[in-house]
């Protein structure tokens, strides 16, 4: 995944360093729990390891995150997309909140988007606004096929989404250089169990 450095990404890096150190201190602590899970599942699905940082942008590694439009879980799946990637969603269970199942679904979805656009930054943009949004931007741009070329034609949120992702990767990798350290985040005590019916 290319981590392009430019004025757009620098703007987001500066914002993270100047205004969001406390936020990233919490994220670094959560990453100690969730990244080993993500890394194993992404590798099993042939997806790049760096995609784990997308969950930081999506949910701040919070499995209970829910957006105003109903996107849920660490990877912020909408109801229909979650069902389309075999996540159980009913009155009793919502696998969009399951770090294991949701990560496997996200890996499959991102791999599909990469096959569609043959470019990881385009795939990441499509994860935010949908493949249709990226295809519309390509058309409006006159057939350009890189994220930075179609960026002005994407929805405003998606214009910031990829730079935010790149900035997040940078901050997480070089946090100590900028005086950001994991804090003592109070996790819920959890255990994964397998249930069987009688």
PDB file of C-alpha atoms in Angstrom:
ATOM      1  CA  UNK A   1       0.000   0.000   0.000  1.00  0.00           C
ATOM      2  CA  UNK A   2       1.669   3.260  -1.064  1.00  0.00           C
ATOM      3  CA  UNK A   3       1.855   5.809   1.747  1.00  0.00           C
ATOM      4  CA  UNK A   4       2.172   8.932  -0.362  1.00  0.00           C
ATOM      5  CA  UNK A   5       3.577  11.968   1.386  1.00  0.00           C
ATOM      6  CA  UNK A   6       2.264  15.344   0.231  1.00  0.00           C
ATOM      7  CA  UNK A   7       0.673  18.533   1.561  1.00  0.00           C
ATOM      8  CA  UNK A   8      -2.621  16.737   2.158  1.00  0.00           C
ATOM      9  CA  UNK A   9      -1.109  13.986   4.278  1.00  0.00           C
ATOM     10  CA  UNK A  10       1.131  16.468   6.138  1.00  0.00           C
ATOM     11  CA  UNK A  11      -1.954  18.468   7.138  1.00  0.00           C
ATOM     12  CA  UNK A  12      -3.455  15.372   8.783  1.00  0.00           C
ATOM     13  CA  UNK A  13      -0.154  14.402  10.396  1.00  0.00           C
ATOM     14  CA  UNK A  14       0.164  17.888  11.893  1.00  0.00           C
ATOM     15  CA  UNK A  15      -3.376  17.700  13.240  1.00  0.00           C
ATOM     16  CA  UNK A  16      -2.697  14.337  14.871  1.00  0.00           C
ATOM     17  CA  UNK A  17       0.519  15.559  16.499  1.00  0.00           C
ATOM     18  CA  UNK A  18      -0.844  18.918  17.639  1.00  0.00           C
ATOM     19  CA  UNK A  19      -4.396  18.055  18.644  1.00  0.00           C
ATOM     20  CA  UNK A  20      -4.866  14.305  19.067  1.00  0.00           C
ATOM     21  CA  UNK A  21      -2.013  12.936  21.179  1.00  0.00           C
ATOM     22  CA  UNK A  22      -4.394  11.744  23.902  1.00  0.00           C
ATOM     23  CA  UNK A  23      -6.560  10.005  21.349  1.00  0.00           C
ATOM     24  CA  UNK A  24      -3.609   8.144  19.859  1.00  0.00           C
ATOM     25  CA  UNK A  25      -2.326   7.193  23.317  1.00  0.00           C
ATOM     26  CA  UNK A  26      -5.597   5.279  23.796  1.00  0.00           C
ATOM     27  CA  UNK A  27      -5.363   3.790  20.309  1.00  0.00           C
ATOM     28  CA  UNK A  28      -1.828   2.512  20.930  1.00  0.00           C
ATOM     29  CA  UNK A  29      -3.075   0.695  24.023  1.00  0.00           C
ATOM     30  CA  UNK A  30      -6.038  -0.805  22.183  1.00  0.00           C
ATOM     31  CA  UNK A  31      -3.740  -1.853  19.335  1.00  0.00           C
ATOM     32  CA  UNK A  32      -1.830  -4.112  21.729  1.00  0.00           C
ATOM     33  CA  UNK A  33      -5.011  -6.189  22.033  1.00  0.00           C
ATOM     34  CA  UNK A  34      -6.526  -5.946  18.562  1.00  0.00           C
ATOM     35  CA  UNK A  35      -3.614  -5.749  16.120  1.00  0.00           C
ATOM     36  CA  UNK A  36      -2.382  -9.327  16.775  1.00  0.00           C
ATOM     37  CA  UNK A  37      -5.907 -10.544  15.936  1.00  0.00           C
ATOM     38  CA  UNK A  38      -6.062  -8.408  12.791  1.00  0.00           C
ATOM     39  CA  UNK A  39      -2.574  -9.333  11.605  1.00  0.00           C
ATOM     40  CA  UNK A  40      -3.275 -13.068  11.699  1.00  0.00           C
ATOM     41  CA  UNK A  41      -6.638 -12.792   9.917  1.00  0.00           C
ATOM     42  CA  UNK A  42      -5.394 -10.366   7.251  1.00  0.00           C
ATOM     43  CA  UNK A  43      -2.476 -12.714   6.512  1.00  0.00           C
ATOM     44  CA  UNK A  44      -4.823 -15.714   6.276  1.00  0.00           C
ATOM     45  CA  UNK A  45      -6.870 -13.810   3.697  1.00  0.00           C
ATOM     46  CA  UNK A  46      -3.875 -12.586   1.668  1.00  0.00           C
ATOM     47  CA  UNK A  47      -4.527  -8.953   2.561  1.00  0.00           C
ATOM     48  CA  UNK A  48      -1.772  -6.412   3.354  1.00  0.00           C
ATOM     49  CA  UNK A  49      -0.855  -6.035   7.017  1.00  0.00           C
ATOM     50  CA  UNK A  50      -1.146  -2.235   6.799  1.00  0.00           C
ATOM     51  CA  UNK A  51      -4.907  -2.543   6.358  1.00  0.00           C
ATOM     52  CA  UNK A  52      -5.127  -3.020  10.135  1.00  0.00           C
ATOM     53  CA  UNK A  53      -4.740   0.758  10.482  1.00  0.00           C
ATOM     54  CA  UNK A  54      -7.989   1.281   8.579  1.00  0.00           C
ATOM     55  CA  UNK A  55      -9.895   0.080  11.641  1.00  0.00           C
ATOM     56  CA  UNK A  56      -8.272   2.915  13.596  1.00  0.00           C
ATOM     57  CA  UNK A  57      -9.709   5.436  11.137  1.00  0.00           C
ATOM     58  CA  UNK A  58     -13.072   3.681  11.082  1.00  0.00           C
ATOM     59  CA  UNK A  59     -13.717   3.071  14.773  1.00  0.00           C
ATOM     60  CA  UNK A  60     -10.656   3.951  16.883  1.00  0.00           C
ATOM     61  CA  UNK A  61     -10.442   0.161  17.453  1.00  0.00           C
ATOM     62  CA  UNK A  62     -13.775   0.204  19.282  1.00  0.00           C
ATOM     63  CA  UNK A  63     -15.831  -2.951  18.576  1.00  0.00           C
ATOM     64  CA  UNK A  64     -18.952  -1.206  19.891  1.00  0.00           C
ATOM     65  CA  UNK A  65     -18.654   1.866  17.671  1.00  0.00           C
ATOM     66  CA  UNK A  66     -21.810   2.830  15.795  1.00  0.00           C
ATOM     67  CA  UNK A  67     -22.109   5.676  13.311  1.00  0.00           C
ATOM     68  CA  UNK A  68     -25.168   7.936  12.952  1.00  0.00           C
ATOM     69  CA  UNK A  69     -26.102   6.055   9.757  1.00  0.00           C
ATOM     70  CA  UNK A  70     -25.851   2.618  11.394  1.00  0.00           C
ATOM     71  CA  UNK A  71     -22.350   1.446  10.446  1.00  0.00           C
ATOM     72  CA  UNK A  72     -21.265  -0.801  13.303  1.00  0.00           C
ATOM     73  CA  UNK A  73     -18.209  -2.426  14.820  1.00  0.00           C
ATOM     74  CA  UNK A  74     -14.455  -2.042  14.475  1.00  0.00           C
ATOM     75  CA  UNK A  75     -14.666  -2.063  10.672  1.00  0.00           C
ATOM     76  CA  UNK A  76     -17.920  -0.059  10.513  1.00  0.00           C
ATOM     77  CA  UNK A  77     -19.949  -2.376   8.324  1.00  0.00           C
ATOM     78  CA  UNK A  78     -23.340  -1.233   7.145  1.00  0.00           C
ATOM     79  CA  UNK A  79     -26.135  -3.781   7.627  1.00  0.00           C
ATOM     80  CA  UNK A  80     -26.397  -4.815   3.959  1.00  0.00           C
ATOM     81  CA  UNK A  81     -22.624  -5.024   3.415  1.00  0.00           C
ATOM     82  CA  UNK A  82     -22.224  -7.074   6.581  1.00  0.00           C
ATOM     83  CA  UNK A  83     -24.844  -9.560   5.437  1.00  0.00           C
ATOM     84  CA  UNK A  84     -23.226  -9.655   1.991  1.00  0.00           C
ATOM     85  CA  UNK A  85     -19.957 -10.759   3.618  1.00  0.00           C
ATOM     86  CA  UNK A  86     -21.583 -13.490   5.703  1.00  0.00           C
ATOM     87  CA  UNK A  87     -21.780 -11.670   9.020  1.00  0.00           C
ATOM     88  CA  UNK A  88     -24.669 -12.815  11.217  1.00  0.00           C
ATOM     89  CA  UNK A  89     -26.849  -9.850  12.162  1.00  0.00           C
ATOM     90  CA  UNK A  90     -30.063 -10.544  14.069  1.00  0.00           C
ATOM     91  CA  UNK A  91     -31.771  -9.918  17.406  1.00  0.00           C
ATOM     92  CA  UNK A  92     -29.333 -12.164  19.253  1.00  0.00           C
ATOM     93  CA  UNK A  93     -25.995 -11.438  17.591  1.00  0.00           C
ATOM     94  CA  UNK A  94     -24.243  -8.830  15.520  1.00  0.00           C
ATOM     95  CA  UNK A  95     -20.975 -10.176  14.133  1.00  0.00           C
ATOM     96  CA  UNK A  96     -20.077  -6.708  12.868  1.00  0.00           C
ATOM     97  CA  UNK A  97     -18.912  -6.177  16.480  1.00  0.00           C
ATOM     98  CA  UNK A  98     -16.825  -9.369  16.518  1.00  0.00           C
ATOM     99  CA  UNK A  99     -13.146  -8.468  15.936  1.00  0.00           C
ATOM    100  CA  UNK A 100     -12.481 -11.902  14.424  1.00  0.00           C
ATOM    101  CA  UNK A 101     -15.455 -12.268  12.081  1.00  0.00           C
ATOM    102  CA  UNK A 102     -15.575  -8.582  11.112  1.00  0.00           C
ATOM    103  CA  UNK A 103     -11.866  -8.518  10.274  1.00  0.00           C
ATOM    104  CA  UNK A 104     -12.204 -11.583   8.041  1.00  0.00           C
ATOM    105  CA  UNK A 105     -15.149  -9.912   6.272  1.00  0.00           C
ATOM    106  CA  UNK A 106     -13.232  -6.625   5.919  1.00  0.00           C
ATOM    107  CA  UNK A 107     -10.248  -8.476   4.425  1.00  0.00           C
ATOM    108  CA  UNK A 108     -12.475 -10.165   1.837  1.00  0.00           C
ATOM    109  CA  UNK A 109     -14.245  -6.908   1.011  1.00  0.00           C
ATOM    110  CA  UNK A 110     -10.998  -4.940   0.668  1.00  0.00           C
ATOM    111  CA  UNK A 111      -9.490  -7.660  -1.517  1.00  0.00           C
ATOM    112  CA  UNK A 112     -12.577  -7.432  -3.733  1.00  0.00           C
ATOM    113  CA  UNK A 113     -12.210  -3.638  -3.967  1.00  0.00           C
ATOM    114  CA  UNK A 114      -8.531  -4.027  -4.844  1.00  0.00           C
ATOM    115  CA  UNK A 115      -9.361  -6.470  -7.628  1.00  0.00           C
ATOM    116  CA  UNK A 116     -11.943  -3.978  -8.886  1.00  0.00           C
ATOM    117  CA  UNK A 117      -9.615  -0.954  -9.003  1.00  0.00           C
ATOM    118  CA  UNK A 118      -6.134  -2.577  -9.043  1.00  0.00           C
ATOM    119  CA  UNK A 119      -4.918   0.091  -6.599  1.00  0.00           C
ATOM    120  CA  UNK A 120      -4.915  -0.039  -2.802  1.00  0.00           C
ATOM    121  CA  UNK A 121      -5.564   3.664  -2.231  1.00  0.00           C
ATOM    122  CA  UNK A 122      -8.539   3.465  -4.591  1.00  0.00           C
ATOM    123  CA  UNK A 123      -9.759   0.385  -2.722  1.00  0.00           C
ATOM    124  CA  UNK A 124      -9.455   2.229   0.592  1.00  0.00           C
ATOM    125  CA  UNK A 125     -11.369   5.191  -0.846  1.00  0.00           C
ATOM    126  CA  UNK A 126     -14.067   2.774  -2.054  1.00  0.00           C
ATOM    127  CA  UNK A 127     -14.266   1.265   1.430  1.00  0.00           C
ATOM    128  CA  UNK A 128     -15.361   4.714   2.585  1.00  0.00           C
ATOM    129  CA  UNK A 129     -17.719   5.864  -0.168  1.00  0.00           C
ATOM    130  CA  UNK A 130     -18.511   2.594  -1.930  1.00  0.00           C
ATOM    131  CA  UNK A 131     -17.249   1.353  -5.288  1.00  0.00           C
ATOM    132  CA  UNK A 132     -19.958   3.353  -7.042  1.00  0.00           C
ATOM    133  CA  UNK A 133     -18.623   6.588  -5.543  1.00  0.00           C
ATOM    134  CA  UNK A 134     -15.136   5.861  -6.839  1.00  0.00           C
ATOM    135  CA  UNK A 135     -16.438   4.866 -10.270  1.00  0.00           C
ATOM    136  CA  UNK A 136     -18.383   8.154 -10.495  1.00  0.00           C
ATOM    137  CA  UNK A 137     -15.229  10.090  -9.558  1.00  0.00           C
ATOM    138  CA  UNK A 138     -13.239   8.235 -12.231  1.00  0.00           C
ATOM    139  CA  UNK A 139     -15.854   9.173 -14.807  1.00  0.00           C
ATOM    140  CA  UNK A 140     -15.946  12.839 -13.689  1.00  0.00           C
ATOM    141  CA  UNK A 141     -12.144  12.997 -13.812  1.00  0.00           C
ATOM    142  CA  UNK A 142     -12.125  11.940 -17.448  1.00  0.00           C
ATOM    143  CA  UNK A 143     -11.003   8.383 -16.770  1.00  0.00           C
ATOM    144  CA  UNK A 144      -8.108   8.964 -14.349  1.00  0.00           C
ATOM    145  CA  UNK A 145      -7.173   5.895 -12.355  1.00  0.00           C
ATOM    146  CA  UNK A 146      -5.251   6.960  -9.244  1.00  0.00           C
ATOM    147  CA  UNK A 147      -6.634   8.235  -5.967  1.00  0.00           C
ATOM    148  CA  UNK A 148      -4.856  11.590  -6.092  1.00  0.00           C
ATOM    149  CA  UNK A 149      -6.092  12.250  -9.625  1.00  0.00           C
ATOM    150  CA  UNK A 150      -9.733  11.523  -8.795  1.00  0.00           C
ATOM    151  CA  UNK A 151      -9.642  12.995  -5.277  1.00  0.00           C
ATOM    152  CA  UNK A 152     -11.246  16.362  -6.222  1.00  0.00           C
ATOM    153  CA  UNK A 153     -14.231  14.462  -7.639  1.00  0.00           C
ATOM    154  CA  UNK A 154     -14.815  12.254  -4.591  1.00  0.00           C
ATOM    155  CA  UNK A 155     -17.238  13.068  -1.753  1.00  0.00           C
ATOM    156  CA  UNK A 156     -15.709  15.507   0.735  1.00  0.00           C
ATOM    157  CA  UNK A 157     -15.396  12.879   3.471  1.00  0.00           C
ATOM    158  CA  UNK A 158     -13.518  10.536   1.148  1.00  0.00           C
ATOM    159  CA  UNK A 159     -11.173  13.345   0.088  1.00  0.00           C
ATOM    160  CA  UNK A 160      -9.958  13.367   3.685  1.00  0.00           C
ATOM    161  CA  UNK A 161     -10.252   9.634   4.319  1.00  0.00           C
ATOM    162  CA  UNK A 162      -7.119   8.410   2.531  1.00  0.00           C
ATOM    163  CA  UNK A 163      -4.863  11.233   3.858  1.00  0.00           C
ATOM    164  CA  UNK A 164      -6.228  10.459   7.330  1.00  0.00           C
ATOM    165  CA  UNK A 165      -5.384   6.777   6.839  1.00  0.00           C
ATOM    166  CA  UNK A 166      -1.819   7.585   5.730  1.00  0.00           C
ATOM    167  CA  UNK A 167      -1.375   9.970   8.674  1.00  0.00           C
ATOM    168  CA  UNK A 168      -2.669   7.281  11.047  1.00  0.00           C
ATOM    169  CA  UNK A 169      -0.136   4.738   9.776  1.00  0.00           C
ATOM    170  CA  UNK A 170       2.643   7.297  10.257  1.00  0.00           C
ATOM    171  CA  UNK A 171       1.563   8.304  13.780  1.00  0.00           C
ATOM    172  CA  UNK A 172       1.139   4.697  14.927  1.00  0.00           C
ATOM    173  CA  UNK A 173       4.569   3.729  13.594  1.00  0.00           C
ATOM    174  CA  UNK A 174       6.437   6.795  14.865  1.00  0.00           C
ATOM    175  CA  UNK A 175       4.407   7.711  17.943  1.00  0.00           C
ATOM    176  CA  UNK A 176       7.377   7.705  20.336  1.00  0.00           C
ATOM    177  CA  UNK A 177       9.281  10.209  18.194  1.00  0.00           C
ATOM    178  CA  UNK A 178       6.390  12.607  18.804  1.00  0.00           C
ATOM    179  CA  UNK A 179       6.060  11.840  22.517  1.00  0.00           C
ATOM    180  CA  UNK A 180       2.977   9.628  22.215  1.00  0.00           C
ATOM    181  CA  UNK A 181       2.890   6.515  24.401  1.00  0.00           C
ATOM    182  CA  UNK A 182       0.193   3.934  25.104  1.00  0.00           C
ATOM    183  CA  UNK A 183      -1.838   4.815  28.180  1.00  0.00           C
ATOM    184  CA  UNK A 184      -3.420   2.421  30.657  1.00  0.00           C
ATOM    185  CA  UNK A 185      -6.662   1.817  28.834  1.00  0.00           C
ATOM    186  CA  UNK A 186      -9.249  -0.028  30.909  1.00  0.00           C
ATOM    187  CA  UNK A 187     -10.388  -2.876  28.658  1.00  0.00           C
ATOM    188  CA  UNK A 188     -13.422  -4.990  29.235  1.00  0.00           C
ATOM    189  CA  UNK A 189     -12.215  -8.416  30.293  1.00  0.00           C
ATOM    190  CA  UNK A 190     -13.101 -10.661  27.372  1.00  0.00           C
ATOM    191  CA  UNK A 191     -12.699 -14.273  26.385  1.00  0.00           C
ATOM    192  CA  UNK A 192     -13.565 -16.004  23.129  1.00  0.00           C
ATOM    193  CA  UNK A 193     -15.686 -19.106  23.552  1.00  0.00           C
ATOM    194  CA  UNK A 194     -17.316 -21.524  21.102  1.00  0.00           C
ATOM    195  CA  UNK A 195     -20.992 -22.219  21.726  1.00  0.00           C
ATOM    196  CA  UNK A 196     -22.746 -25.384  20.658  1.00  0.00           C
ATOM    197  CA  UNK A 197     -26.443 -26.151  20.789  1.00  0.00           C
ATOM    198  CA  UNK A 198     -27.902 -29.335  22.289  1.00  0.00           C
TER     199      UNK A 198
END
